[in-house]
Amino acid sequence: MSSKSVGDTVEKFKSISPAEFFYRNKEIAGFSNPARALYQSVRELLENALDATDAHGILPDIEITITRDKSKSFVYRITVKDNGIGIPPHYVPDAFGRVLFSSKYVLRQTRGMFGLGAKMVVLYGQMTVGEPVEIITSPIGSRRVYAFKIMIDIKENKPIVLYKASWPKNSDWHGTIVRVAIEGDWGRARQRVIEYVRRTAIVTPYANIVMLTPDNEVYVYRRVTESLPPPPRETKPHPHGIDLEMLKMLIKSSDAKTLEEFLIKEFQGVGKVTAERFMRQYGFDPNRDPRTFTQEELEKLAKALKEYSEFRAPRADHLSPIGAELIKLGLQAILKPEFVEAVTRKPVVYEGHALIVEVGLAYGGAIPPSDHPILLRYANKIPLLYDEKSDVSWKVVAENIDWSYYGIQFPAPLAILVHVCGTKIPYKGVGKESIADVPVIESEIENGLRQVARALKAYLAKKRREEELQRKAITLIKYIPEVARSLAVFTRASEPKISPEELEKKLFELVKRRLPEFPTNIKDVKDVVLSIE
Amino acid sequence: MFPGERVPISSLSSSIDVKARREAMEKLRQKFLELLKKVLNGEEPKMIIPKRTLSNTIYDKERKLLLLGSETFERNFLDMREARKFMQTVLMASIIYEALVNNEYPTIRDLYYRGKHTIRYRDHRGRVEEENTWDEQRESDAVLRDIEVYVGLLREDMLILSKEKGKVVGDMRIRSGDDVIDLSKMGHGAYAIEPTPDLIEFIDVNAEFVLVVEKDAVFQQLHRAGFWKKYKAILVTSAGQPDRATRRFVRRLNEELGLPVYILTDADPYGWYIYSVFKIGSITLSYESERLATPKAKFLGVSMTDIFGDPETGKKPYLTEAERKNFIIKAKKTDIKRAQELMNYEWFKTPKWMKEIDLFLKKQSKLEIEALTGKGLRFLMDTYLPTKIETQDFID
């Protein structure tokens, strides 16, 4: 079933049934109206492009082009080009033309869940405009470029390849270009799309992202660092994170012949000793073939896996936090603040899944002052734009934290970034646009926020001290020219004449001597007092 | 000299002016060169200035004067709170000095405008800010007073002019500048007391006493009726609160010519305070009392006992019951408050003043001098004033 032979950089592909698809993805929405559909399409294609690059150690170069159809209103063409690993040509039809064919059905933190996104875009485009999706791809290491035009046979759930071609490659490009035509509403989607790309750029400072809009505006986010977050590693599910349906799928896809073998092979944190103790405690026969379990037995097994407390804690190495350094770089590059701080918290466990919270803070500079902190929310590196007020981050930022304690009086130029990454994130509602206030997540966000806010407080205190020093120095220095000129008047009639300039220097030295910590940026009276034009 | 030819101002100035100017220049220069030397030697530039506050205003009972106490304060350029004032003080001093050098006679308004300009600077947040050397004349006036006490020169000594307010007539001749002026030949007008009364020279005088009248209108009436001729008086008016020049002039009449000084004001707390300013000095200008106050000045009236009589001494009132009814004005709340304040001043704590103020508070009535002319100018001139002086019915 797997395709290891293609190489390490190639994703694993496997089919899952439509029933499973709907089970997994009943909450997927996002194409409810033309504006939302346009936003959602850009999102899905951009996320795929990023997954094809940074998750594989490639510095992303991504171009997004959105054009308005010249004759048909509300028809837009979206083209996204990446420099990712590319798609092996024989997988292309299924990857874009068979719903529920996915490279992502393994436990690892990626942006899109199960890779449904692109297919939803294709399907939506086919239903509203009726043009095939165009794909040009060249897998990494391949000497050829492949082109496809594909539609989906909805009834049969299989791809229809309308066009297929390939030619030798005369450059070293690899990656994928996808172009779809959809019905959209740029006028109403514009702000969200632009904000979405901007927020994506904040957490991918290692990417070049260029977007051309239907208004012929170009948004360019340049790479500011060459360092990538470490790619997430695949991991097996943890027993605590399992439910009945997942258990059934695991049994179906596993080649284990006995329960003992199944437990050791398919779960993380389960060795021979642990497996035996577990089976003894719940009275399971180690030699039973799990495929022979009845529904009742499966239910009992799922329940037992969830409650047994002797499994090792879930590992977090399959998670891909952005990292404090990259968050700081991203906030710095896009928001241009005067102060920035970020923290990556230690992994915690939520319902058997590891979860990491990251918090970033940017203050001052080009950030416009507002009555609340500007909140930038992310889940698995995906910006969350909707339903801000119902998100747990909002609760922490707006209710739990007393900002005055950290020296902030609103309106203030303050932006807070919260990134929650994990293989299971408790979204609120079907839109997956806000995270529920689960105590463990809430306290992680709060602790992270307090950590970065403390750094801000220290920074502000230092800044205030420096400002106070400067203020003191300036209080005296601003009068020096006037005093020097006035005193010099009295020497006009007598010898020796003293020039105002000489007196200015002497007075400046006196002030410098008077203030033990003299601000280093004031070297001369002229640095403070400006001439009157 | 041809019309239109430019003439140096100095050659047109009186010799007295030139001398005063030279003296003031020298004193001012000495004092501020000291400060400049400190700067050159790397010492803290500071001035020790007598405090001009109510707490440092002392009533000298012996000499009956309001005097500046011995408290001083330090105005150091390196002191955050004093830096601006320091700048203003040396700025003001330099303007006065330049005016002296250039043979000018600035008014305090001129000084305000000459020194007022904008300092542009970058503040601690990098913003460009603008600050004026001073914004209101109140500020420049305050540093001028500081300079007067710091240097020991009054503004008149530094040839700073103020508006002429006081007037005088009488059988007397003076020299003002290079001219001789006969104060008995002023027609219906009067001699306006110049802002530098110390530069006036008394030539000769034929008078028995000085009468200072608060109200300009009453002064004019008495002048036209020939009061000063008939009673051998020097007649002065301050036209309200007396300015420095009028006070200095009256003081010189008393001190140098030995003429007794009588003061006639409205019968209310404001009139009383005008009298006390003439007699012992004012709180804001206490540093000048030694030169401006006339400790021997006497309050002639109008007193409360003139209106109501005094059963203790058997004094009869000058007004009849009916006249009182017509002329008396009901005291306002502010009058009452002011009277209570005066009761707390050391120099009003005498039996006669207490009787005055008590009577005022009891009757809650006041009276203007004009009420007496209402009874007839002749009554004021030929009955009230001579009787009061003859019977020594005044408050000392």
Short mmCIF file of C-alpha atoms in Angstrom, two decimals, chain A residues 57-497:
data_model
loop_
_atom_site.label_atom_id
_atom_site.label_comp_id
_atom_site.label_asym_id
_atom_site.label_seq_id
_atom_site.Cartn_x
_atom_site.Cartn_y
_atom_site.Cartn_z
CA GLY A 57 13.05 21.07 4.18
CA ILE A 58 12.59 23.30 1.13
CA LEU A 59 12.58 27.10 1.50
CA PRO A 60 9.24 28.01 -0.09
CA ASP A 61 8.88 30.24 -3.15
CA ILE A 62 5.19 30.64 -3.71
CA GLU A 63 3.28 32.70 -6.24
CA ILE A 64 -0.45 33.25 -5.98
CA THR A 65 -2.24 34.81 -8.90
CA ILE A 66 -5.92 35.62 -8.82
CA THR A 67 -7.46 36.98 -12.01
CA ARG A 68 -10.96 38.04 -12.87
CA ASP A 69 -12.53 36.50 -15.99
CA LYS A 70 -12.82 39.18 -18.63
CA SER A 71 -16.32 38.31 -19.80
CA LYS A 72 -18.00 36.29 -17.07
CA SER A 73 -18.66 38.07 -13.85
CA PHE A 74 -17.89 36.35 -10.56
CA VAL A 75 -15.52 33.94 -12.29
CA TYR A 76 -11.97 33.93 -11.02
CA ARG A 77 -8.90 31.89 -11.86
CA ILE A 78 -6.57 31.06 -9.03
CA THR A 79 -3.06 29.90 -9.83
CA VAL A 80 -0.67 28.81 -7.12
CA LYS A 81 2.88 27.89 -8.00
CA ASP A 82 5.31 26.34 -5.55
CA ASN A 83 8.83 24.95 -5.55
CA GLY A 84 7.86 21.90 -3.53
CA ILE A 85 8.56 18.23 -3.91
CA GLY A 86 6.14 17.91 -6.82
CA ILE A 87 3.72 15.03 -7.34
CA PRO A 88 4.69 11.75 -9.00
CA PRO A 89 2.79 11.79 -12.32
CA HIS A 90 0.92 8.55 -11.76
CA TYR A 91 -0.56 9.93 -8.51
CA VAL A 92 -1.72 13.23 -10.01
CA PRO A 93 -5.17 12.06 -11.25
CA ASP A 94 -6.09 10.57 -7.89
CA ALA A 95 -4.56 13.40 -5.92
CA PHE A 96 -6.83 15.93 -7.64
CA GLY A 97 -9.62 13.82 -9.01
CA ARG A 98 -10.64 11.30 -6.43
CA VAL A 99 -12.25 12.65 -3.35
CA LEU A 100 -10.78 11.18 -0.17
CA PHE A 101 -7.56 10.13 -1.76
CA SER A 102 -5.07 11.50 0.63
CA SER A 103 -1.42 11.66 1.44
CA LYS A 104 -2.16 12.91 4.87
CA TYR A 105 -3.87 10.08 6.58
CA VAL A 106 -1.07 9.49 9.00
CA LEU A 107 -0.62 11.11 12.34
CA ARG A 108 1.54 14.05 11.74
CA GLN A 109 0.85 17.70 12.05
CA THR A 110 0.24 19.22 8.65
CA ARG A 111 -1.71 22.24 7.67
CA GLY A 112 -4.60 20.76 5.75
CA MET A 113 -6.41 17.91 7.39
CA PHE A 114 -6.36 14.82 5.15
CA GLY A 115 -5.57 16.86 2.04
CA LEU A 116 -9.19 17.25 1.18
CA GLY A 117 -8.83 20.91 0.45
CA ALA A 118 -7.54 20.85 -3.10
CA LYS A 119 -10.17 18.33 -4.16
CA MET A 120 -12.93 20.43 -2.61
CA VAL A 121 -11.66 23.38 -4.64
CA VAL A 122 -11.64 21.29 -7.81
CA LEU A 123 -15.11 19.98 -7.11
CA TYR A 124 -16.46 23.43 -6.31
CA GLY A 125 -14.87 24.89 -9.45
CA GLN A 126 -16.29 22.12 -11.58
CA MET A 127 -19.76 22.66 -10.15
CA THR A 128 -19.76 26.48 -10.52
CA VAL A 129 -17.65 27.18 -13.63
CA GLY A 130 -17.17 23.77 -15.19
CA GLU A 131 -13.58 24.03 -16.27
CA PRO A 132 -11.06 21.27 -15.53
CA VAL A 133 -8.26 21.85 -13.04
CA GLU A 134 -4.88 22.32 -14.67
CA ILE A 135 -1.83 20.85 -13.00
CA ILE A 136 1.78 21.20 -13.99
CA THR A 137 4.22 19.33 -11.81
CA SER A 138 7.76 18.14 -11.73
CA PRO A 139 8.76 15.90 -8.88
CA ILE A 140 12.05 16.57 -7.18
CA GLY A 141 14.82 14.65 -8.97
CA SER A 142 12.66 14.12 -12.08
CA ARG A 143 13.95 15.25 -15.49
CA ARG A 144 10.49 15.85 -16.91
CA VAL A 145 7.57 18.18 -16.46
CA TYR A 146 4.05 16.74 -16.49
CA ALA A 147 0.83 18.55 -17.36
CA PHE A 148 -2.73 17.43 -16.70
CA LYS A 149 -6.28 18.65 -17.14
CA ILE A 150 -8.56 16.76 -14.83
CA MET A 151 -12.23 16.69 -13.89
CA ILE A 152 -13.98 14.57 -11.31
CA ASP A 153 -16.58 11.97 -12.16
CA ILE A 154 -18.70 12.78 -9.18
CA LYS A 155 -20.96 9.77 -9.38
CA GLU A 156 -18.15 7.30 -9.67
CA ASN A 157 -15.77 9.33 -7.54
CA LYS A 158 -12.93 8.94 -9.98
CA PRO A 159 -10.75 11.29 -12.02
CA ILE A 160 -11.35 12.01 -15.70
CA VAL A 161 -8.07 12.94 -17.34
CA LEU A 162 -8.91 15.27 -20.21
CA TYR A 163 -5.37 16.05 -21.15
CA LYS A 164 -2.00 14.68 -20.29
CA ALA A 165 1.42 15.65 -21.56
CA SER A 166 5.05 15.66 -20.51
CA TRP A 167 8.26 17.15 -21.77
CA PRO A 168 11.88 17.21 -20.76
CA LYS A 169 12.82 19.79 -18.17
CA ASN A 170 15.41 22.38 -19.13
CA SER A 171 15.56 24.14 -15.79
CA ASP A 172 16.11 22.91 -12.27
CA TRP A 173 12.62 23.81 -11.14
CA HIS A 174 10.61 21.29 -9.23
CA GLY A 175 7.22 21.78 -7.67
CA THR A 176 3.62 22.13 -8.67
CA ILE A 177 1.43 24.70 -10.40
CA VAL A 178 -2.30 24.37 -9.90
CA ARG A 179 -4.87 26.48 -11.66
CA VAL A 180 -8.61 26.38 -11.01
CA ALA A 181 -11.51 28.48 -12.14
CA ILE A 182 -14.19 29.10 -9.51
CA GLU A 183 -17.13 31.30 -8.87
CA GLY A 184 -16.10 33.88 -6.31
CA ASP A 185 -16.61 37.39 -5.03
CA TRP A 186 -13.31 39.24 -4.79
CA GLY A 187 -14.94 42.45 -3.62
CA ARG A 188 -16.14 40.81 -0.45
CA ALA A 189 -13.30 38.32 -0.04
CA ARG A 190 -10.49 40.77 -0.69
CA GLN A 191 -9.78 41.89 2.84
CA ARG A 192 -9.80 38.38 4.29
CA VAL A 193 -7.64 36.93 1.53
CA ILE A 194 -5.04 39.64 1.91
CA GLU A 195 -5.08 39.32 5.70
CA TYR A 196 -4.84 35.54 5.42
CA VAL A 197 -1.74 35.72 3.24
CA ARG A 198 -0.22 38.35 5.48
CA ARG A 199 -0.77 36.25 8.58
CA THR A 200 0.63 33.23 6.82
CA ALA A 201 3.71 35.26 5.98
CA ILE A 202 4.16 36.14 9.66
CA VAL A 203 4.65 32.47 10.59
CA THR A 204 6.67 31.62 7.48
CA PRO A 205 9.45 34.20 7.50
CA TYR A 206 11.56 31.69 5.57
CA ALA A 207 9.19 31.87 2.57
CA ASN A 208 8.95 34.15 -0.42
CA ILE A 209 5.26 34.73 -1.01
CA VAL A 210 4.00 36.88 -3.84
CA MET A 211 0.35 37.52 -4.57
CA LEU A 212 -1.17 39.28 -7.56
CA THR A 213 -4.78 40.26 -6.98
CA PRO A 214 -7.60 40.90 -9.47
CA ASP A 215 -7.11 44.62 -8.70
CA ASN A 216 -3.56 44.26 -10.01
CA GLU A 217 -2.10 44.86 -6.61
CA VAL A 218 1.04 42.90 -5.81
CA TYR A 219 1.76 41.77 -2.28
CA VAL A 220 5.32 40.65 -1.69
CA TYR A 221 6.54 38.99 1.46
CA ARG A 222 10.25 38.41 1.23
CA ARG A 223 12.18 35.68 2.95
CA VAL A 224 13.96 37.11 5.97
CA THR A 225 15.65 33.94 7.15
CA GLU A 226 16.98 30.75 5.66
CA SER A 227 16.20 28.67 8.69
CA LEU A 228 13.25 26.32 8.58
CA PRO A 229 11.45 24.71 11.46
CA PRO A 230 12.37 21.02 11.67
CA PRO A 231 9.92 18.98 9.54
CA PRO A 232 7.41 17.01 11.59
CA ARG A 233 8.07 13.31 11.90
CA GLU A 234 5.36 10.73 11.44
CA THR A 235 4.21 9.05 14.56
CA LYS A 236 1.90 6.25 15.47
CA PRO A 237 -1.25 7.09 17.40
CA HIS A 238 -1.19 7.05 21.16
CA PRO A 239 -3.70 4.64 22.79
CA HIS A 240 -5.33 7.49 24.72
CA GLY A 241 -6.08 9.32 21.52
CA ILE A 242 -7.97 6.50 19.87
CA ASP A 243 -11.68 6.05 19.30
CA LEU A 244 -13.75 3.18 17.93
CA GLU A 245 -13.74 4.26 14.27
CA MET A 246 -10.02 4.91 14.27
CA LEU A 247 -9.45 1.55 15.91
CA LYS A 248 -11.40 -0.20 13.18
CA MET A 249 -9.40 1.54 10.47
CA LEU A 250 -6.12 0.71 12.16
CA ILE A 251 -7.06 -2.98 12.40
CA LYS A 252 -8.11 -2.99 8.77
CA SER A 253 -4.89 -1.48 7.52
CA SER A 254 -2.56 -3.35 9.86
CA ASP A 255 -0.83 -6.54 8.80
CA ALA A 256 -0.49 -7.71 12.43
CA LYS A 257 -1.73 -11.22 13.03
CA THR A 258 -2.29 -11.07 16.78
CA LEU A 259 -3.60 -8.48 19.24
CA GLU A 260 -0.21 -8.30 20.96
CA GLU A 261 1.56 -7.64 17.68
CA PHE A 262 -1.11 -5.10 16.71
CA LEU A 263 -0.74 -3.15 19.95
CA ILE A 264 3.06 -3.02 19.79
CA LYS A 265 3.21 -2.24 16.09
CA GLU A 266 0.45 0.31 15.62
CA PHE A 267 0.67 2.42 18.78
CA GLN A 268 3.29 4.62 20.25
CA GLY A 269 4.26 4.17 23.88
CA VAL A 270 3.42 0.46 23.87
CA GLY A 271 6.21 -2.10 24.27
CA LYS A 272 5.97 -5.83 24.93
CA VAL A 273 5.83 -5.47 28.70
CA THR A 274 3.21 -2.76 28.63
CA ALA A 275 1.11 -4.66 26.06
CA GLU A 276 1.12 -7.82 28.17
CA ARG A 277 0.20 -6.00 31.37
CA PHE A 278 -2.57 -4.16 29.56
CA MET A 279 -4.06 -7.36 28.06
CA ARG A 280 -3.78 -9.19 31.40
CA GLN A 281 -5.57 -6.39 33.25
CA TYR A 282 -8.49 -6.25 30.81
CA GLY A 283 -8.54 -10.00 30.03
CA PHE A 284 -7.72 -9.85 26.29
CA ASP A 285 -6.22 -12.87 24.56
CA PRO A 286 -2.82 -11.80 23.15
CA ASN A 287 -3.02 -14.30 20.32
CA ARG A 288 -6.44 -13.32 18.97
CA ASP A 289 -6.44 -11.85 15.47
CA PRO A 290 -7.94 -8.41 15.98
CA ARG A 291 -9.79 -8.78 12.67
CA THR A 292 -12.01 -11.35 14.34
CA PHE A 293 -13.21 -8.97 17.08
CA THR A 294 -16.92 -8.41 17.34
CA GLN A 295 -18.37 -4.94 17.60
CA GLU A 296 -18.80 -5.45 21.32
CA GLU A 297 -15.22 -6.56 21.77
CA LEU A 298 -13.97 -3.63 19.70
CA GLU A 299 -15.91 -1.24 21.90
CA LYS A 300 -14.41 -2.82 24.99
CA LEU A 301 -10.90 -2.59 23.51
CA ALA A 302 -11.33 1.07 22.53
CA LYS A 303 -12.55 1.94 26.03
CA ALA A 304 -9.72 0.07 27.69
CA LEU A 305 -7.08 1.74 25.49
CA LYS A 306 -8.45 5.11 26.46
CA GLU A 307 -8.48 4.55 30.22
CA TYR A 308 -5.35 2.44 30.92
CA SER A 309 -2.95 4.77 32.71
CA GLU A 310 0.36 2.88 32.39
CA PHE A 311 1.10 3.85 28.75
CA ARG A 312 4.01 6.21 28.30
CA ALA A 313 2.97 9.84 27.73
CA PRO A 314 2.40 10.82 24.10
CA ARG A 315 5.47 12.03 22.25
CA ALA A 316 5.55 15.41 20.61
CA ASP A 317 8.16 14.91 17.93
CA HIS A 318 5.50 14.56 15.27
CA LEU A 319 4.47 18.14 16.01
CA SER A 320 5.96 21.06 14.19
CA PRO A 321 5.98 24.19 16.27
CA ILE A 322 7.15 27.31 14.48
CA GLY A 323 9.79 28.04 17.08
CA ALA A 324 10.29 31.20 19.11
CA GLU A 325 13.03 32.53 16.84
CA LEU A 326 10.96 32.25 13.66
CA ILE A 327 7.93 33.80 15.35
CA LYS A 328 10.05 36.73 16.42
CA LEU A 329 11.50 37.11 12.92
CA GLY A 330 8.05 36.93 11.33
CA LEU A 331 6.51 39.46 13.70
CA GLN A 332 9.50 41.72 13.20
CA ALA A 333 9.39 41.53 9.41
CA ILE A 334 5.67 42.06 8.93
CA LEU A 335 4.55 44.21 11.88
CA LYS A 336 7.79 46.20 12.24
CA PRO A 337 7.44 46.65 16.00
CA GLU A 338 10.03 48.07 18.38
CA PHE A 339 9.91 45.07 20.68
CA VAL A 340 9.23 41.43 20.01
CA GLU A 341 9.29 38.29 22.14
CA ALA A 342 8.10 34.71 21.70
CA VAL A 343 8.03 31.45 23.56
CA THR A 344 7.45 27.82 22.62
CA ARG A 345 5.89 25.97 25.57
CA LYS A 346 6.73 22.40 26.51
CA PRO A 347 4.38 19.77 25.03
CA VAL A 348 1.27 18.93 27.04
CA VAL A 349 -1.30 16.17 26.57
CA TYR A 350 -4.85 16.79 25.51
CA GLU A 351 -7.07 13.71 25.19
CA GLY A 352 -4.14 11.46 24.39
CA HIS A 353 -2.64 13.83 21.87
CA ALA A 354 0.43 15.94 22.37
CA LEU A 355 -0.10 19.62 21.96
CA ILE A 356 2.25 22.59 21.93
CA VAL A 357 1.33 26.22 22.50
CA GLU A 358 3.45 29.08 21.23
CA VAL A 359 2.94 32.71 22.10
CA GLY A 360 4.49 35.74 20.45
CA LEU A 361 4.22 39.40 21.36
CA ALA A 362 5.02 42.52 19.36
CA TYR A 363 4.86 46.03 20.73
CA GLY A 364 5.19 49.55 19.38
CA GLY A 365 6.85 50.61 16.17
CA ALA A 366 4.52 50.50 13.18
CA ILE A 367 1.74 48.71 15.07
CA PRO A 368 -1.29 51.00 15.22
CA PRO A 369 -2.55 51.60 18.78
CA SER A 370 -5.90 50.00 19.49
CA ASP A 371 -8.22 49.45 22.44
CA HIS A 372 -7.43 45.73 22.61
CA PRO A 373 -4.36 43.72 21.71
CA ILE A 374 -4.36 42.73 18.03
CA LEU A 375 -4.76 38.96 18.21
CA LEU A 376 -3.11 36.72 15.60
CA ARG A 377 -4.40 33.18 16.04
CA TYR A 378 -2.97 30.07 14.43
CA ALA A 379 -3.79 26.39 14.60
CA ASN A 380 -1.17 24.13 13.06
CA LYS A 381 0.34 27.17 11.33
CA ILE A 382 -2.98 28.06 9.73
CA PRO A 383 -4.20 31.57 10.46
CA LEU A 384 -7.65 31.67 12.07
CA LEU A 385 -9.52 34.76 10.96
CA TYR A 386 -13.12 34.20 11.91
CA ASP A 387 -14.91 33.91 15.27
CA GLU A 388 -12.14 35.66 17.15
CA LYS A 389 -14.23 36.56 20.19
CA SER A 390 -15.21 32.94 20.88
CA ASP A 391 -11.63 31.68 20.80
CA VAL A 392 -9.88 30.62 23.99
CA SER A 393 -7.01 32.97 23.08
CA TRP A 394 -9.38 35.92 23.14
CA LYS A 395 -10.56 34.91 26.57
CA VAL A 396 -6.99 34.82 27.85
CA VAL A 397 -5.88 38.03 26.15
CA ALA A 398 -8.97 40.08 26.90
CA GLU A 399 -10.16 38.66 30.21
CA ASN A 400 -7.52 36.68 32.09
CA ILE A 401 -4.63 39.09 31.73
CA ASP A 402 -4.51 42.41 33.55
CA TRP A 403 -2.40 44.33 31.08
CA SER A 404 -1.86 47.27 33.38
CA TYR A 405 0.27 44.97 35.52
CA TYR A 406 2.62 44.70 32.56
CA GLY A 407 2.75 48.44 32.07
CA ILE A 408 0.25 48.60 29.21
CA GLN A 409 -2.46 51.24 29.07
CA PHE A 410 -4.88 50.89 26.19
CA PRO A 411 -5.06 52.11 23.48
CA ALA A 412 -1.68 50.50 22.97
CA PRO A 413 0.30 49.24 19.96
CA LEU A 414 0.24 45.60 20.99
CA ALA A 415 -0.08 42.41 18.94
CA ILE A 416 -0.31 38.91 20.39
CA LEU A 417 0.32 35.76 18.38
CA VAL A 418 -1.01 32.44 19.65
CA HIS A 419 -0.15 29.21 17.87
CA VAL A 420 -1.68 25.94 18.99
CA CYS A 421 -0.28 22.90 17.26
CA GLY A 422 -1.26 19.31 17.74
CA THR A 423 -2.82 16.32 16.03
CA LYS A 424 -6.07 16.97 17.82
CA ILE A 425 -7.26 20.50 18.29
CA PRO A 426 -10.63 21.15 19.97
CA TYR A 427 -12.22 23.46 17.45
CA LYS A 428 -15.45 25.19 18.27
CA GLY A 429 -18.13 24.72 15.66
CA VAL A 430 -17.93 23.47 12.10
CA GLY A 431 -15.88 26.29 10.64
CA LYS A 432 -12.73 25.29 12.53
CA GLU A 433 -12.07 28.97 13.03
CA SER A 434 -11.87 29.08 16.79
CA ILE A 435 -10.49 26.91 19.54
CA ALA A 436 -12.60 25.87 22.52
CA ASP A 437 -11.59 26.91 26.02
CA VAL A 438 -10.17 23.63 27.21
CA PRO A 439 -8.46 24.17 30.60
CA VAL A 440 -5.08 22.71 29.59
CA ILE A 441 -4.92 24.90 26.47
CA GLU A 442 -6.18 27.96 28.29
CA SER A 443 -3.54 27.63 30.99
CA GLU A 444 -0.78 27.00 28.44
CA ILE A 445 -1.75 30.14 26.51
CA GLU A 446 -1.99 32.12 29.71
CA ASN A 447 1.37 30.96 31.02
CA GLY A 448 3.00 31.60 27.67
CA LEU A 449 1.44 35.01 27.45
CA ARG A 450 2.59 35.90 30.96
CA GLN A 451 6.09 34.83 30.01
CA VAL A 452 6.31 37.13 26.99
CA ALA A 453 4.42 39.91 28.80
CA ARG A 454 7.01 39.81 31.58
CA ALA A 455 9.70 40.38 28.97
CA LEU A 456 7.69 43.31 27.63
CA LYS A 457 7.32 44.72 31.12
CA ALA A 458 11.08 44.55 31.65
CA TYR A 459 11.65 46.15 28.26
CA LEU A 460 9.21 48.97 28.97
CA ALA A 461 10.76 49.59 32.38
CA LYS A 462 14.20 49.81 30.79
CA LYS A 463 12.89 52.05 28.06
CA ARG A 464 11.20 54.29 30.61
CA ARG A 465 14.43 54.53 32.57
CA GLU A 466 16.28 55.53 29.45
CA GLU A 467 13.57 57.97 28.48
CA GLU A 468 13.66 59.45 31.96
CA LEU A 469 17.42 59.92 31.68
CA GLN A 470 16.97 61.54 28.31
CA ARG A 471 14.11 63.66 29.52
CA LYS A 472 16.26 64.93 32.38
CA ALA A 473 19.18 65.69 30.14
CA ILE A 474 16.96 67.41 27.59
CA THR A 475 15.23 69.48 30.28
CA LEU A 476 18.57 71.18 30.88
CA ILE A 477 20.17 71.01 27.45
CA LYS A 478 17.30 72.67 25.63
CA TYR A 479 18.01 75.92 27.49
CA ILE A 480 21.78 75.93 26.94
CA PRO A 481 21.88 78.05 23.76
CA GLU A 482 19.61 80.68 25.32
CA VAL A 483 21.64 80.81 28.54
CA ALA A 484 24.95 80.90 26.67
CA ARG A 485 23.82 83.67 24.37
CA SER A 486 22.41 85.72 27.27
CA LEU A 487 25.52 85.39 29.42
CA ALA A 488 27.81 86.23 26.51
CA VAL A 489 26.03 89.59 26.19
CA PHE A 490 27.72 90.74 29.40
CA THR A 491 31.22 90.20 28.03
CA ARG A 492 30.77 92.40 24.99
CA ALA A 493 32.08 95.51 26.70
CA SER A 494 35.02 93.84 28.39
CA GLU A 495 38.01 91.68 27.62
CA PRO A 496 38.28 88.85 27.10
CA LYS A 497 35.17 88.39 24.98
#
